[in-house]
Amino acid sequence: MRKLRNLAIITIVLILAGCASTGKLTPSGADADFISNWYKVLYSEAGVVDATMTSLGALYKAGELPDTVKQQAVIAHTQFSSDYSKAVAALVSYYTSPTDVTKSAANSACIQVQVQAAAITAISILQTKAVK
Amino acid sequence: MGTAAIIALIQALSVVTPTLISQLFQIGKSEDAPTLEELTALAGMIKKSESYFEPAA
């Protein structure tokens, strides 16, 4: 009887420990923290890239940005836009069908957005130095 | 039932049950997690690339 009681206690402790380690889940069972973190990153990258492109656009309108640099910025932003759409679609895919495969795809797609956003920032920094 | 079998049963339960409980009752559902609509709306945040260089209307 005592053995049985001890076994029951051990089982409950193990289950509770497991519950604590499963983390937060969305209603669909996806990792909520993973989605939330990438949502914040994508939201923030969209704002940063918009500000950078607006700044480059202002320089161009003021005649301080060569056509070649403008073209580079347009190409980089077009790629960013494409990567961004893919990242959002990949996150939605993981949200609706949470598996290791969709999670990994979403992770890769979101990292690609960060890489492309950095490319746009680099164009802006180089151009700002050139103008000075 | 031998001790080894009981231990194996406890180990199996401790692995499977937390996931089942979490999924059935949405334990730990994050308040911060975006909804599917909010997630989808992200796509609308990106403007057309050429629009930044077009003259103001």
PDB file of C-alpha atoms in Angstrom:
ATOM      1  CA  MET A   1       0.000   0.000   0.000  1.00  0.00           C
ATOM      2  CA  ARG A   2       2.805   2.345   0.962  1.00  0.00           C
ATOM      3  CA  LYS A   3       4.702   1.410  -2.218  1.00  0.00           C
ATOM      4  CA  LEU A   4       1.618   2.195  -4.274  1.00  0.00           C
ATOM      5  CA  ARG A   5       1.239   5.603  -2.637  1.00  0.00           C
ATOM      6  CA  ASN A   6       4.900   6.427  -3.279  1.00  0.00           C
ATOM      7  CA  LEU A   7       4.527   5.395  -6.910  1.00  0.00           C
ATOM      8  CA  ALA A   8       1.459   7.630  -7.289  1.00  0.00           C
ATOM      9  CA  ILE A   9       3.352  10.597  -5.794  1.00  0.00           C
ATOM     10  CA  ILE A  10       6.338  10.022  -8.099  1.00  0.00           C
ATOM     11  CA  THR A  11       4.038   9.793 -11.141  1.00  0.00           C
ATOM     12  CA  ILE A  12       2.255  13.053 -10.269  1.00  0.00           C
ATOM     13  CA  VAL A  13       5.557  14.875  -9.675  1.00  0.00           C
ATOM     14  CA  LEU A  14       6.927  13.652 -13.010  1.00  0.00           C
ATOM     15  CA  ILE A  15       3.763  14.689 -14.858  1.00  0.00           C
ATOM     16  CA  LEU A  16       3.769  18.148 -13.263  1.00  0.00           C
ATOM     17  CA  ALA A  17       7.451  18.582 -14.124  1.00  0.00           C
ATOM     18  CA  GLY A  18       6.672  17.580 -17.686  1.00  0.00           C
ATOM     19  CA  CYS A  19       3.801  20.052 -17.868  1.00  0.00           C
ATOM     20  CA  ALA A  20       6.110  22.827 -16.712  1.00  0.00           C
ATOM     21  CA  SER A  21       8.672  21.971 -19.376  1.00  0.00           C
ATOM     22  CA  THR A  22       6.252  21.779 -22.312  1.00  0.00           C
ATOM     23  CA  GLY A  23       6.099  25.596 -22.423  1.00  0.00           C
ATOM     24  CA  LYS A  24       3.332  27.821 -23.683  1.00  0.00           C
ATOM     25  CA  LEU A  25       1.167  26.639 -26.539  1.00  0.00           C
ATOM     26  CA  THR A  26      -1.209  28.371 -28.938  1.00  0.00           C
ATOM     27  CA  PRO A  27      -4.725  26.926 -29.325  1.00  0.00           C
ATOM     28  CA  SER A  28      -3.385  24.918 -32.278  1.00  0.00           C
ATOM     29  CA  GLY A  29      -0.593  23.467 -30.126  1.00  0.00           C
ATOM     30  CA  ALA A  30       2.223  25.557 -31.630  1.00  0.00           C
ATOM     31  CA  ASP A  31       5.056  26.980 -29.522  1.00  0.00           C
ATOM     32  CA  ALA A  32       3.599  30.369 -28.544  1.00  0.00           C
ATOM     33  CA  ASP A  33       6.913  31.881 -27.456  1.00  0.00           C
ATOM     34  CA  PHE A  34       8.527  30.949 -30.769  1.00  0.00           C
ATOM     35  CA  ILE A  35       5.706  32.611 -32.721  1.00  0.00           C
ATOM     36  CA  SER A  36       5.585  35.606 -30.438  1.00  0.00           C
ATOM     37  CA  ASN A  37       9.340  36.220 -30.673  1.00  0.00           C
ATOM     38  CA  TRP A  38       9.431  36.032 -34.474  1.00  0.00           C
ATOM     39  CA  TYR A  39       6.252  38.145 -34.715  1.00  0.00           C
ATOM     40  CA  LYS A  40       8.006  40.898 -32.738  1.00  0.00           C
ATOM     41  CA  VAL A  41      11.153  40.572 -34.867  1.00  0.00           C
ATOM     42  CA  LEU A  42       9.221  40.752 -38.162  1.00  0.00           C
ATOM     43  CA  TYR A  43       7.135  43.681 -36.903  1.00  0.00           C
ATOM     44  CA  SER A  44      10.267  45.524 -35.835  1.00  0.00           C
ATOM     45  CA  GLU A  45      12.218  44.748 -39.051  1.00  0.00           C
ATOM     46  CA  ALA A  46       9.316  46.094 -41.146  1.00  0.00           C
ATOM     47  CA  GLY A  47       9.495  49.403 -39.231  1.00  0.00           C
ATOM     48  CA  VAL A  48      13.294  49.675 -39.441  1.00  0.00           C
ATOM     49  CA  VAL A  49      13.382  48.888 -43.169  1.00  0.00           C
ATOM     50  CA  ASP A  50      10.517  51.318 -43.841  1.00  0.00           C
ATOM     51  CA  ALA A  51      12.412  54.094 -42.041  1.00  0.00           C
ATOM     52  CA  THR A  52      15.626  53.284 -43.908  1.00  0.00           C
ATOM     53  CA  MET A  53      13.908  53.233 -47.302  1.00  0.00           C
ATOM     54  CA  THR A  54      12.049  56.458 -46.505  1.00  0.00           C
ATOM     55  CA  SER A  55      15.387  58.070 -45.689  1.00  0.00           C
ATOM     56  CA  LEU A  56      16.961  56.807 -48.927  1.00  0.00           C
ATOM     57  CA  GLY A  57      13.885  58.026 -50.837  1.00  0.00           C
ATOM     58  CA  ALA A  58      14.291  61.503 -49.312  1.00  0.00           C
ATOM     59  CA  LEU A  59      17.963  61.586 -50.339  1.00  0.00           C
ATOM     60  CA  TYR A  60      17.025  60.542 -53.873  1.00  0.00           C
ATOM     61  CA  LYS A  61      14.355  63.239 -54.128  1.00  0.00           C
ATOM     62  CA  ALA A  62      16.912  65.777 -52.908  1.00  0.00           C
ATOM     63  CA  GLY A  63      19.271  64.699 -55.679  1.00  0.00           C
ATOM     64  CA  GLU A  64      21.795  63.253 -53.215  1.00  0.00           C
ATOM     65  CA  LEU A  65      21.387  59.604 -54.148  1.00  0.00           C
ATOM     66  CA  PRO A  66      22.785  58.262 -57.424  1.00  0.00           C
ATOM     67  CA  ASP A  67      20.494  56.168 -59.634  1.00  0.00           C
ATOM     68  CA  THR A  68      22.779  53.171 -59.169  1.00  0.00           C
ATOM     69  CA  VAL A  69      22.328  53.240 -55.393  1.00  0.00           C
ATOM     70  CA  LYS A  70      18.601  53.795 -55.781  1.00  0.00           C
ATOM     71  CA  GLN A  71      18.503  50.707 -58.011  1.00  0.00           C
ATOM     72  CA  GLN A  72      20.458  48.684 -55.446  1.00  0.00           C
ATOM     73  CA  ALA A  73      18.021  49.745 -52.743  1.00  0.00           C
ATOM     74  CA  VAL A  74      14.999  48.824 -54.893  1.00  0.00           C
ATOM     75  CA  ILE A  75      16.464  45.392 -55.677  1.00  0.00           C
ATOM     76  CA  ALA A  76      17.338  44.754 -52.027  1.00  0.00           C
ATOM     77  CA  HIS A  77      13.901  45.891 -50.878  1.00  0.00           C
ATOM     78  CA  THR A  78      12.135  43.769 -53.500  1.00  0.00           C
ATOM     79  CA  GLN A  79      14.056  40.758 -52.186  1.00  0.00           C
ATOM     80  CA  PHE A  80      13.224  41.782 -48.605  1.00  0.00           C
ATOM     81  CA  SER A  81       9.557  42.040 -49.517  1.00  0.00           C
ATOM     82  CA  SER A  82       9.613  38.564 -51.065  1.00  0.00           C
ATOM     83  CA  ASP A  83      11.476  37.062 -48.079  1.00  0.00           C
ATOM     84  CA  TYR A  84       9.082  38.806 -45.695  1.00  0.00           C
ATOM     85  CA  SER A  85       6.008  37.340 -47.403  1.00  0.00           C
ATOM     86  CA  LYS A  86       7.582  33.888 -47.286  1.00  0.00           C
ATOM     87  CA  ALA A  87       8.429  34.286 -43.585  1.00  0.00           C
ATOM     88  CA  VAL A  88       4.869  35.342 -42.714  1.00  0.00           C
ATOM     89  CA  ALA A  89       3.471  32.420 -44.721  1.00  0.00           C
ATOM     90  CA  ALA A  90       5.904  30.030 -43.004  1.00  0.00           C
ATOM     91  CA  LEU A  91       4.912  31.310 -39.545  1.00  0.00           C
ATOM     92  CA  VAL A  92       1.225  30.970 -40.420  1.00  0.00           C
ATOM     93  CA  SER A  93       1.932  27.463 -41.685  1.00  0.00           C
ATOM     94  CA  TYR A  94       3.625  26.555 -38.387  1.00  0.00           C
ATOM     95  CA  TYR A  95       0.803  28.214 -36.430  1.00  0.00           C
ATOM     96  CA  THR A  96      -1.862  26.166 -38.221  1.00  0.00           C
ATOM     97  CA  SER A  97       0.119  22.926 -38.602  1.00  0.00           C
ATOM     98  CA  PRO A  98       2.715  22.807 -35.836  1.00  0.00           C
ATOM     99  CA  THR A  99       5.390  20.224 -36.640  1.00  0.00           C
ATOM    100  CA  ASP A 100       9.175  20.186 -36.384  1.00  0.00           C
ATOM    101  CA  VAL A 101       9.364  20.632 -40.164  1.00  0.00           C
ATOM    102  CA  THR A 102       7.100  23.711 -40.330  1.00  0.00           C
ATOM    103  CA  LYS A 103       8.836  25.179 -37.253  1.00  0.00           C
ATOM    104  CA  SER A 104      12.265  24.760 -38.824  1.00  0.00           C
ATOM    105  CA  ALA A 105      11.038  26.263 -42.122  1.00  0.00           C
ATOM    106  CA  ALA A 106       9.563  29.266 -40.276  1.00  0.00           C
ATOM    107  CA  ASN A 107      12.809  29.750 -38.349  1.00  0.00           C
ATOM    108  CA  SER A 108      14.911  29.717 -41.547  1.00  0.00           C
ATOM    109  CA  ALA A 109      12.521  32.061 -43.378  1.00  0.00           C
ATOM    110  CA  CYS A 110      12.544  34.578 -40.513  1.00  0.00           C
ATOM    111  CA  ILE A 111      16.346  34.522 -40.288  1.00  0.00           C
ATOM    112  CA  GLN A 112      16.460  35.255 -44.034  1.00  0.00           C
ATOM    113  CA  VAL A 113      14.334  38.364 -43.416  1.00  0.00           C
ATOM    114  CA  GLN A 114      16.883  39.587 -40.861  1.00  0.00           C
ATOM    115  CA  VAL A 115      19.717  38.983 -43.342  1.00  0.00           C
ATOM    116  CA  GLN A 116      17.955  40.943 -46.085  1.00  0.00           C
ATOM    117  CA  ALA A 117      17.033  43.766 -43.694  1.00  0.00           C
ATOM    118  CA  ALA A 118      20.721  44.002 -42.771  1.00  0.00           C
ATOM    119  CA  ALA A 119      21.580  44.303 -46.474  1.00  0.00           C
ATOM    120  CA  ILE A 120      19.266  47.316 -46.808  1.00  0.00           C
ATOM    121  CA  THR A 121      20.767  48.883 -43.690  1.00  0.00           C
ATOM    122  CA  ALA A 122      24.242  48.345 -45.148  1.00  0.00           C
ATOM    123  CA  ILE A 123      23.285  50.161 -48.369  1.00  0.00           C
ATOM    124  CA  SER A 124      21.982  53.047 -46.294  1.00  0.00           C
ATOM    125  CA  ILE A 125      25.092  53.254 -44.077  1.00  0.00           C
ATOM    126  CA  LEU A 126      27.464  53.150 -47.081  1.00  0.00           C
ATOM    127  CA  GLN A 127      25.455  55.828 -48.832  1.00  0.00           C
ATOM    128  CA  THR A 128      25.331  58.061 -45.782  1.00  0.00           C
ATOM    129  CA  LYS A 129      29.139  57.842 -45.491  1.00  0.00           C
ATOM    130  CA  ALA A 130      29.497  58.614 -49.208  1.00  0.00           C
ATOM    131  CA  VAL A 131      27.281  61.712 -48.909  1.00  0.00           C
ATOM    132  CA  LYS A 132      29.341  62.998 -45.938  1.00  0.00           C
TER     133      LYS A 132
ATOM    134  CA  MET B   1       3.946  -6.957 -12.770  1.00  0.00           C
ATOM    135  CA  GLY B   2       7.659  -6.491 -12.102  1.00  0.00           C
ATOM    136  CA  THR B   3       9.318  -3.379 -10.805  1.00  0.00           C
ATOM    137  CA  ALA B   4      10.952  -2.720 -14.190  1.00  0.00           C
ATOM    138  CA  ALA B   5       7.570  -2.752 -15.911  1.00  0.00           C
ATOM    139  CA  ILE B   6       6.115  -0.304 -13.363  1.00  0.00           C
ATOM    140  CA  ILE B   7       9.076   2.042 -13.794  1.00  0.00           C
ATOM    141  CA  ALA B   8       8.728   1.854 -17.583  1.00  0.00           C
ATOM    142  CA  LEU B   9       5.011   2.657 -17.252  1.00  0.00           C
ATOM    143  CA  ILE B  10       5.742   5.685 -15.041  1.00  0.00           C
ATOM    144  CA  GLN B  11       8.381   6.931 -17.489  1.00  0.00           C
ATOM    145  CA  ALA B  12       5.997   6.547 -20.432  1.00  0.00           C
ATOM    146  CA  LEU B  13       3.231   8.383 -18.556  1.00  0.00           C
ATOM    147  CA  SER B  14       5.556  11.217 -17.566  1.00  0.00           C
ATOM    148  CA  VAL B  15       6.482  11.756 -21.206  1.00  0.00           C
ATOM    149  CA  VAL B  16       3.055  11.462 -22.851  1.00  0.00           C
ATOM    150  CA  THR B  17       0.701  12.916 -20.247  1.00  0.00           C
ATOM    151  CA  PRO B  18       2.083  16.493 -20.028  1.00  0.00           C
ATOM    152  CA  THR B  19       1.683  17.011 -23.774  1.00  0.00           C
ATOM    153  CA  LEU B  20      -1.840  15.593 -23.728  1.00  0.00           C
ATOM    154  CA  ILE B  21      -2.860  17.717 -20.736  1.00  0.00           C
ATOM    155  CA  SER B  22      -1.333  20.854 -22.285  1.00  0.00           C
ATOM    156  CA  GLN B  23      -3.056  20.316 -25.603  1.00  0.00           C
ATOM    157  CA  LEU B  24      -6.431  19.319 -24.143  1.00  0.00           C
ATOM    158  CA  PHE B  25      -6.655  22.196 -21.679  1.00  0.00           C
ATOM    159  CA  GLN B  26      -4.300  24.720 -23.373  1.00  0.00           C
ATOM    160  CA  ILE B  27      -2.188  24.986 -20.233  1.00  0.00           C
ATOM    161  CA  GLY B  28       0.274  27.831 -20.461  1.00  0.00           C
ATOM    162  CA  LYS B  29      -1.548  29.490 -23.335  1.00  0.00           C
ATOM    163  CA  SER B  30       0.425  32.681 -23.857  1.00  0.00           C
ATOM    164  CA  GLU B  31      -1.345  36.018 -23.482  1.00  0.00           C
ATOM    165  CA  ASP B  32       1.369  37.624 -25.604  1.00  0.00           C
ATOM    166  CA  ALA B  33       1.103  35.277 -28.564  1.00  0.00           C
ATOM    167  CA  PRO B  34      -0.353  36.972 -31.646  1.00  0.00           C
ATOM    168  CA  THR B  35      -3.576  35.675 -33.134  1.00  0.00           C
ATOM    169  CA  LEU B  36      -3.583  34.130 -36.581  1.00  0.00           C
ATOM    170  CA  GLU B  37      -5.162  37.339 -37.930  1.00  0.00           C
ATOM    171  CA  GLU B  38      -2.423  39.506 -36.401  1.00  0.00           C
ATOM    172  CA  LEU B  39       0.202  37.197 -37.850  1.00  0.00           C
ATOM    173  CA  THR B  40      -1.332  37.320 -41.330  1.00  0.00           C
ATOM    174  CA  ALA B  41      -1.654  41.120 -41.141  1.00  0.00           C
ATOM    175  CA  LEU B  42       2.158  41.431 -40.963  1.00  0.00           C
ATOM    176  CA  ALA B  43       2.294  40.894 -44.721  1.00  0.00           C
ATOM    177  CA  GLY B  44       0.449  44.191 -45.238  1.00  0.00           C
ATOM    178  CA  MET B  45       3.213  46.198 -43.526  1.00  0.00           C
ATOM    179  CA  ILE B  46       5.540  46.146 -46.535  1.00  0.00           C
ATOM    180  CA  LYS B  47       5.192  48.892 -49.162  1.00  0.00           C
ATOM    181  CA  LYS B  48       6.123  48.563 -52.828  1.00  0.00           C
ATOM    182  CA  SER B  49       9.842  49.116 -53.337  1.00  0.00           C
ATOM    183  CA  GLU B  50       9.487  51.821 -56.004  1.00  0.00           C
ATOM    184  CA  SER B  51       6.999  53.829 -53.933  1.00  0.00           C
ATOM    185  CA  TYR B  52       9.789  55.235 -51.732  1.00  0.00           C
ATOM    186  CA  PHE B  53      11.375  56.978 -54.721  1.00  0.00           C
ATOM    187  CA  GLU B  54       8.257  58.283 -56.423  1.00  0.00           C
ATOM    188  CA  PRO B  55       7.700  62.049 -56.263  1.00  0.00           C
ATOM    189  CA  ALA B  56       5.209  63.147 -53.622  1.00  0.00           C
ATOM    190  CA  ALA B  57       1.685  63.569 -55.036  1.00  0.00           C
TER     191      ALA B  57
END
